[in-house]
Short mmCIF file of C-alpha atoms in Angstrom, two decimals:
data_model
loop_
_atom_site.label_atom_id
_atom_site.label_comp_id
_atom_site.label_asym_id
_atom_site.label_seq_id
_atom_site.Cartn_x
_atom_site.Cartn_y
_atom_site.Cartn_z
CA UNK H 1 185.42 75.22 97.15
CA UNK H 2 183.32 76.72 99.96
CA UNK H 3 182.28 79.63 97.73
CA UNK H 4 181.16 77.29 94.96
CA UNK H 5 179.20 75.10 97.39
CA UNK H 6 177.41 78.08 98.93
CA UNK H 7 176.53 79.51 95.53
CA UNK H 8 175.24 76.12 94.41
CA UNK H 9 173.17 75.82 97.55
CA UNK H 10 171.74 79.32 97.05
CA UNK H 11 170.68 78.46 93.49
CA UNK H 12 169.17 75.18 94.62
CA UNK H 13 167.25 76.61 97.59
CA UNK H 14 165.91 79.76 95.93
CA UNK H 15 164.54 77.54 93.16
CA UNK H 16 163.17 75.04 95.69
CA UNK H 17 161.15 77.66 97.61
CA UNK H 18 160.13 79.60 94.49
CA UNK H 19 161.91 82.77 95.64
CA UNK H 20 162.03 84.22 92.11
CA UNK H 21 158.25 84.02 91.76
CA UNK H 22 157.16 83.89 95.36
CA UNK H 23 153.67 85.31 94.90
CA UNK H 24 152.82 82.61 92.35
CA UNK H 25 154.49 79.93 94.49
CA UNK H 26 152.29 80.72 97.51
CA UNK H 27 149.25 81.97 95.57
CA UNK H 28 149.41 85.39 97.22
CA UNK H 29 149.82 88.95 95.84
CA UNK H 30 153.07 89.55 97.77
CA UNK H 31 156.71 89.19 96.73
CA UNK H 32 159.24 87.45 98.97
CA UNK H 33 160.47 90.79 100.35
CA UNK H 34 156.95 92.03 101.01
CA UNK H 35 156.12 88.75 102.71
CA UNK H 36 159.21 89.04 104.92
CA UNK H 37 158.18 92.55 106.00
CA UNK H 38 154.70 91.37 106.91
CA UNK H 39 156.18 88.39 108.76
CA UNK H 40 158.53 90.57 110.83
CA UNK H 41 155.72 92.97 111.71
CA UNK H 42 153.47 90.07 112.75
CA UNK H 43 156.15 88.69 115.08
CA UNK H 44 157.41 92.01 116.44
CA UNK H 45 154.33 94.28 116.32
CA UNK H 46 156.08 97.32 117.88
CA UNK H 47 158.87 97.51 115.31
CA UNK H 48 160.35 100.85 114.29
CA UNK H 49 160.98 101.39 110.58
CA UNK H 50 164.72 101.81 111.21
CA UNK H 51 164.89 98.48 113.07
CA UNK H 52 162.96 96.78 110.28
CA UNK H 53 165.41 98.15 107.70
CA UNK H 54 168.41 96.80 109.63
CA UNK H 55 166.73 93.47 110.38
CA UNK H 56 165.99 92.81 106.71
CA UNK H 57 169.01 94.68 105.23
CA UNK H 58 166.72 96.78 103.04
CA UNK H 59 167.40 100.08 101.32
CA UNK H 60 165.71 102.89 103.30
CA UNK H 61 164.01 104.36 100.22
CA UNK H 62 162.71 100.99 99.05
CA UNK H 63 161.34 100.15 102.50
CA UNK H 64 159.67 103.55 102.75
CA UNK H 65 157.91 103.06 99.41
CA UNK H 66 156.86 99.55 100.39
CA UNK H 67 155.41 100.75 103.72
CA UNK H 68 153.62 103.63 101.99
CA UNK H 69 151.90 101.13 99.69
CA UNK H 70 151.04 98.88 102.66
CA UNK H 71 149.58 101.90 104.46
CA UNK H 72 147.55 102.87 101.40
CA UNK H 73 146.22 99.30 101.20
CA UNK H 74 145.22 99.40 104.87
CA UNK H 75 147.78 96.81 106.01
CA UNK H 76 149.90 98.96 108.36
CA UNK H 77 149.70 102.07 110.47
CA UNK H 78 152.54 104.49 111.17
CA UNK H 79 153.04 106.72 114.20
CA UNK H 80 155.94 108.37 116.09
CA UNK H 81 158.02 105.82 117.99
CA UNK H 82 157.59 105.68 121.75
CA UNK H 83 161.39 105.51 122.07
CA UNK H 84 162.24 108.39 119.74
CA UNK H 85 159.71 110.76 118.12
CA UNK H 86 162.05 111.09 115.12
CA UNK H 87 161.52 107.40 114.34
CA UNK H 88 158.39 105.74 112.96
CA UNK H 89 156.62 102.91 114.74
CA UNK H 90 155.04 100.45 112.30
CA UNK H 91 152.09 98.26 113.33
CA UNK H 92 149.87 95.86 111.44
CA UNK H 93 146.19 96.71 111.15
CA UNK H 94 143.59 93.93 111.55
CA UNK H 95 143.63 93.61 107.74
CA UNK H 96 147.42 93.39 107.85
CA UNK H 97 147.29 90.65 110.48
CA UNK H 98 144.91 88.68 108.26
CA UNK H 99 147.32 89.04 105.32
CA UNK H 100 150.29 87.97 107.47
CA UNK H 101 148.33 85.00 108.84
CA UNK H 102 147.43 83.88 105.30
CA UNK H 103 151.07 84.12 104.24
CA UNK H 104 152.14 82.16 107.30
CA UNK H 105 149.56 79.46 106.58
CA UNK H 106 150.60 79.17 102.92
CA UNK H 107 154.28 79.07 103.88
CA UNK H 108 153.71 76.31 106.42
CA UNK H 109 151.75 74.33 103.84
CA UNK H 110 154.61 74.71 101.34
CA UNK H 111 157.20 73.59 103.90
CA UNK H 112 154.94 70.71 104.90
CA UNK H 113 154.84 69.59 101.29
CA UNK H 114 158.63 69.68 101.16
CA UNK H 115 158.95 67.63 104.34
CA UNK H 116 156.41 65.11 103.09
CA UNK H 117 159.05 63.94 100.63
CA UNK H 118 161.68 63.47 103.34
CA UNK H 119 161.88 60.21 105.25
CA UNK H 120 160.83 60.84 108.90
CA UNK H 121 164.11 59.43 110.26
CA UNK H 122 166.07 61.94 108.16
CA UNK H 123 164.07 65.03 109.13
CA UNK H 124 166.07 65.64 112.36
CA UNK H 125 169.27 65.49 110.28
CA UNK H 126 167.82 68.08 107.90
CA UNK H 127 166.71 70.49 110.62
CA UNK H 128 170.02 70.13 112.50
CA UNK H 129 171.92 70.97 109.31
CA UNK H 130 169.77 74.05 108.72
CA UNK H 131 170.27 75.17 112.32
CA UNK H 132 174.03 74.77 111.89
CA UNK H 133 173.99 76.95 108.77
CA UNK H 134 172.10 79.70 110.61
CA UNK H 135 174.39 79.54 113.64
CA UNK H 136 177.62 79.70 111.62
CA UNK H 137 176.63 82.28 109.01
CA UNK H 138 174.48 84.33 111.39
CA UNK H 139 177.10 84.76 114.12
CA UNK H 140 178.02 88.40 114.59
CA UNK H 141 175.55 89.74 112.02
CA UNK H 142 173.44 92.81 112.98
CA UNK H 143 170.15 91.72 114.49
CA UNK H 144 171.29 88.12 115.06
CA UNK H 145 170.49 88.30 118.76
CA UNK H 146 167.00 89.55 117.96
CA UNK H 147 166.31 86.73 115.51
CA UNK H 148 167.48 84.09 117.96
CA UNK H 149 165.45 85.51 120.85
CA UNK H 150 161.81 84.90 121.75
CA UNK H 151 159.16 85.70 119.15
CA UNK H 152 155.42 86.09 119.56
CA UNK H 153 153.14 84.59 116.91
CA UNK H 154 149.76 83.05 116.21
CA UNK H 155 149.26 79.38 117.18
CA UNK H 156 149.70 76.66 114.57
CA UNK H 157 147.50 73.53 114.42
CA UNK H 158 147.97 71.47 117.56
CA UNK H 159 149.12 74.33 119.77
CA UNK H 160 145.71 75.09 121.24
CA UNK H 161 145.94 71.61 122.72
CA UNK H 162 149.44 72.47 123.94
CA UNK H 163 147.99 75.44 125.84
CA UNK H 164 145.62 73.13 127.71
CA UNK H 165 148.27 70.51 128.46
CA UNK H 166 150.89 72.96 129.70
CA UNK H 167 148.45 74.87 131.92
CA UNK H 168 147.42 71.62 133.55
CA UNK H 169 151.01 70.42 134.03
CA UNK H 170 152.59 73.69 135.18
CA UNK H 171 149.88 74.64 137.66
CA UNK H 172 149.81 71.12 139.09
CA UNK H 173 153.58 71.16 139.56
CA UNK H 174 153.85 74.69 140.98
CA UNK H 175 150.61 75.07 142.96
CA UNK H 176 149.21 71.55 143.33
CA UNK H 177 146.03 72.38 141.41
CA UNK H 178 143.94 69.41 140.33
CA UNK H 179 142.36 68.49 136.99
CA UNK H 180 139.45 70.88 137.60
CA UNK H 181 141.73 73.69 136.41
CA UNK H 182 142.83 71.84 133.29
CA UNK H 183 139.18 71.16 132.48
CA UNK H 184 138.43 74.88 132.75
CA UNK H 185 141.29 75.77 130.41
CA UNK H 186 140.09 73.13 127.94
CA UNK H 187 136.61 74.73 127.86
CA UNK H 188 138.06 78.22 127.36
CA UNK H 189 140.28 77.08 124.50
CA UNK H 190 137.47 75.05 122.88
CA UNK H 191 135.12 78.04 122.98
CA UNK H 192 137.78 80.20 121.32
CA UNK H 193 138.53 77.58 118.66
CA UNK H 194 134.87 77.03 117.81
CA UNK H 195 134.09 80.65 117.14
CA UNK H 196 135.90 83.96 117.60
CA UNK H 197 136.22 87.25 115.74
CA UNK H 198 139.93 87.70 114.79
CA UNK H 199 139.42 91.46 114.70
CA UNK H 200 138.52 91.48 118.39
CA UNK H 201 139.97 88.28 119.85
CA UNK H 202 143.37 86.65 119.55
CA UNK H 203 145.77 84.08 121.02
CA UNK H 204 149.55 84.51 121.08
CA UNK H 205 152.23 81.85 121.35
CA UNK H 206 155.71 82.78 122.60
CA UNK H 207 158.36 80.76 120.80
CA UNK H 208 161.97 80.30 121.89
CA UNK H 209 164.52 78.14 120.08
CA UNK H 210 161.82 76.75 117.82
CA UNK H 211 159.41 75.60 120.52
CA UNK H 212 156.38 77.15 122.28
CA UNK H 213 157.20 78.43 125.76
CA UNK H 214 154.33 80.79 126.60
CA UNK H 215 150.87 82.00 125.72
CA UNK H 216 148.17 84.55 126.43
CA UNK H 217 144.66 85.24 125.11
CA UNK H 218 142.54 88.35 124.56
CA UNK H 219 138.76 87.85 124.25
CA UNK H 220 135.69 89.98 124.39
CA UNK H 221 134.17 90.04 127.88
CA UNK H 222 130.54 88.99 127.58
CA UNK H 223 129.61 90.26 131.03
CA UNK H 224 131.02 93.72 130.38
CA UNK H 225 133.03 94.00 133.56
CA UNK H 226 134.78 92.38 136.49
CA UNK H 227 133.42 90.29 139.31
CA UNK H 228 132.05 87.57 137.06
CA UNK H 229 134.85 85.07 137.55
CA UNK H 230 134.24 83.57 140.96
CA UNK H 231 136.17 80.33 141.29
CA UNK H 232 137.08 79.93 137.66
CA UNK H 233 140.74 80.43 136.84
CA UNK H 234 144.35 81.22 137.55
CA UNK H 235 145.69 84.07 135.37
CA UNK H 236 142.30 84.16 133.77
CA UNK H 237 138.65 84.29 134.63
CA UNK H 238 135.24 85.35 133.52
CA UNK H 239 132.98 83.73 131.02
CA UNK H 240 134.05 82.15 127.77
CA UNK H 241 134.49 85.44 125.94
CA UNK H 242 132.06 85.06 123.04
CA UNK H 243 131.41 87.92 120.66
CA UNK H 244 128.34 90.10 120.63
CA UNK H 245 127.20 92.58 118.01
CA UNK H 246 128.08 96.25 118.39
CA UNK H 247 131.21 98.20 119.34
CA UNK H 248 133.60 96.45 121.70
CA UNK H 249 133.48 97.57 125.31
CA UNK H 250 135.49 95.36 127.64
CA UNK H 251 138.26 92.95 126.70
CA UNK H 252 139.50 90.18 128.98
CA UNK H 253 143.06 88.91 129.31
CA UNK H 254 143.16 85.15 129.82
CA UNK H 255 145.47 82.14 130.06
CA UNK H 256 148.78 83.92 130.64
CA UNK H 257 151.54 81.33 130.96
CA UNK H 258 155.32 81.28 130.63
CA UNK H 259 157.15 77.97 130.93
CA UNK H 260 159.47 77.81 133.98
CA UNK H 261 162.53 77.24 131.81
CA UNK H 262 161.75 80.30 129.64
CA UNK H 263 161.34 82.82 132.44
CA UNK H 264 163.83 85.65 132.64
CA UNK H 265 163.42 86.76 129.02
CA UNK H 266 160.68 89.29 129.81
CA UNK H 267 158.11 87.15 128.01
CA UNK H 268 155.35 87.68 130.57
CA UNK H 269 155.59 91.44 130.20
CA UNK H 270 155.74 91.17 126.40
CA UNK H 271 152.68 88.92 126.27
CA UNK H 272 150.67 91.29 128.47
CA UNK H 273 151.84 94.22 126.35
CA UNK H 274 150.60 92.50 123.20
CA UNK H 275 147.16 92.07 124.72
CA UNK H 276 147.05 95.73 125.83
CA UNK H 277 148.12 96.99 122.38
CA UNK H 278 145.73 94.69 120.54
CA UNK H 279 142.77 95.60 122.77
CA UNK H 280 143.49 99.32 122.47
CA UNK H 281 143.84 99.18 118.68
CA UNK H 282 140.65 97.12 118.42
CA UNK H 283 138.78 99.95 120.16
CA UNK H 284 138.06 98.36 123.53
CA UNK H 285 137.27 100.76 126.34
CA UNK H 286 138.95 98.72 129.07
CA UNK H 287 140.82 95.50 129.75
CA UNK H 288 140.02 93.24 132.71
CA UNK H 289 141.37 90.01 134.13
CA UNK H 290 140.76 87.63 137.01
CA UNK H 291 143.59 85.89 138.84
CA UNK H 292 144.46 84.44 142.25
CA UNK H 293 146.54 85.91 145.04
CA UNK H 294 149.11 83.08 144.97
CA UNK H 295 150.29 84.09 141.48
CA UNK H 296 152.59 86.80 142.81
CA UNK H 297 154.89 87.13 139.78
CA UNK H 298 151.97 87.69 137.41
CA UNK H 299 150.38 90.23 139.75
CA UNK H 300 153.65 92.19 139.79
CA UNK H 301 153.53 92.37 135.99
CA UNK H 302 149.90 93.54 136.05
CA UNK H 303 150.79 96.35 138.44
CA UNK H 304 153.75 97.36 136.29
CA UNK H 305 151.48 97.49 133.22
CA UNK H 306 149.04 99.80 134.98
CA UNK H 307 146.27 97.43 136.08
CA UNK H 308 144.43 98.27 139.30
CA UNK H 309 143.10 95.72 141.77
CA UNK H 310 139.38 96.44 142.17
CA UNK H 311 137.96 93.45 144.08
CA UNK H 312 138.95 90.33 146.03
CA UNK H 313 136.96 87.31 147.19
CA UNK H 314 137.96 84.00 148.84
CA UNK H 315 136.95 80.77 147.12
CA UNK H 316 137.90 77.11 146.98
CA UNK H 317 138.80 75.79 143.54
CA UNK H 318 141.18 73.27 141.97
CA UNK H 319 141.59 71.58 145.37
CA UNK H 320 142.96 74.72 147.07
CA UNK H 321 141.78 77.65 149.19
CA UNK H 322 142.40 80.78 147.14
CA UNK H 323 141.62 84.48 146.99
CA UNK H 324 140.32 85.56 143.59
CA UNK H 325 141.20 89.03 142.37
CA UNK H 326 139.61 91.29 139.75
CA UNK H 327 141.94 93.71 137.95
CA UNK H 328 141.10 96.47 135.49
CA UNK H 329 143.02 98.71 133.05
CA UNK H 330 141.32 101.62 131.25
CA UNK H 331 142.35 101.81 127.59
CA UNK H 332 140.64 104.97 126.40
CA UNK H 333 140.60 108.44 127.89
CA UNK H 334 137.64 108.90 130.20
CA UNK H 335 137.33 105.18 131.04
CA UNK H 336 136.50 104.99 134.73
CA UNK H 337 138.10 102.47 137.06
#
């Protein structure tokens, strides 16, 4: 009976999501398998080819051919793994990130259309049932722990507002900062939303158990260096990070936040690492940030990543007496500190 029910469900669901003609279903040039590969790379940008094969249960030869085509199309780059030179590290190029973002948008639209036909009071029942299926059938499978752990992704509509709200609430609760700080974060997020170059600037959301629990931002530094952030932010600083013409010089890390209940998963370090990798691949010469001395945990992560403290200055902001700090990380050989 169980076998028949599962087979019936498989037939029903593959037809429902258009799995047999996925590219036509989502109006994209990618099959379901190709879309899954792009999705995994977008959410785990430092994936080795061997890990990707295990995660998706793909034949090694098939995956190799697929990645070769992606590389030829300019979607991915391949290099020796940092963990083992015999393994290949696969990363999305800016063009690849655009393709993955389009797929993600189309997929969310398709799921939204499905949910539109479900009565709101029954949607929790539906999602609980799906979670139960994943928990029961996924237990003990290779890579299950990875799938259930934190993932990093682009924000979905509404989550830029979440960034503002959570910064205001968390910093008020932990440091007693007033609404001046939340207002600053709102301006930073609004400037990013109103105009940014996705090749050079990006926001990440950390997701755990289906909900956002962290964030960080990488923007182009309009002032071209440190020392321009007096009295402006927590794990942040500088000007609003607009884009200028020409080759990128200095990138700025902004708005690093991990929810108190999600700490201990290494998310802060992962978020910083994403910014460093993105900025380096985008061609930036250096990465800078401005923070305050009271944010000891974040400063420990910056030191561990290789940032150097280059300046300090007392200021009063957000209803508190603080010491602002400028930090810098060279990204290219020959970049002076």
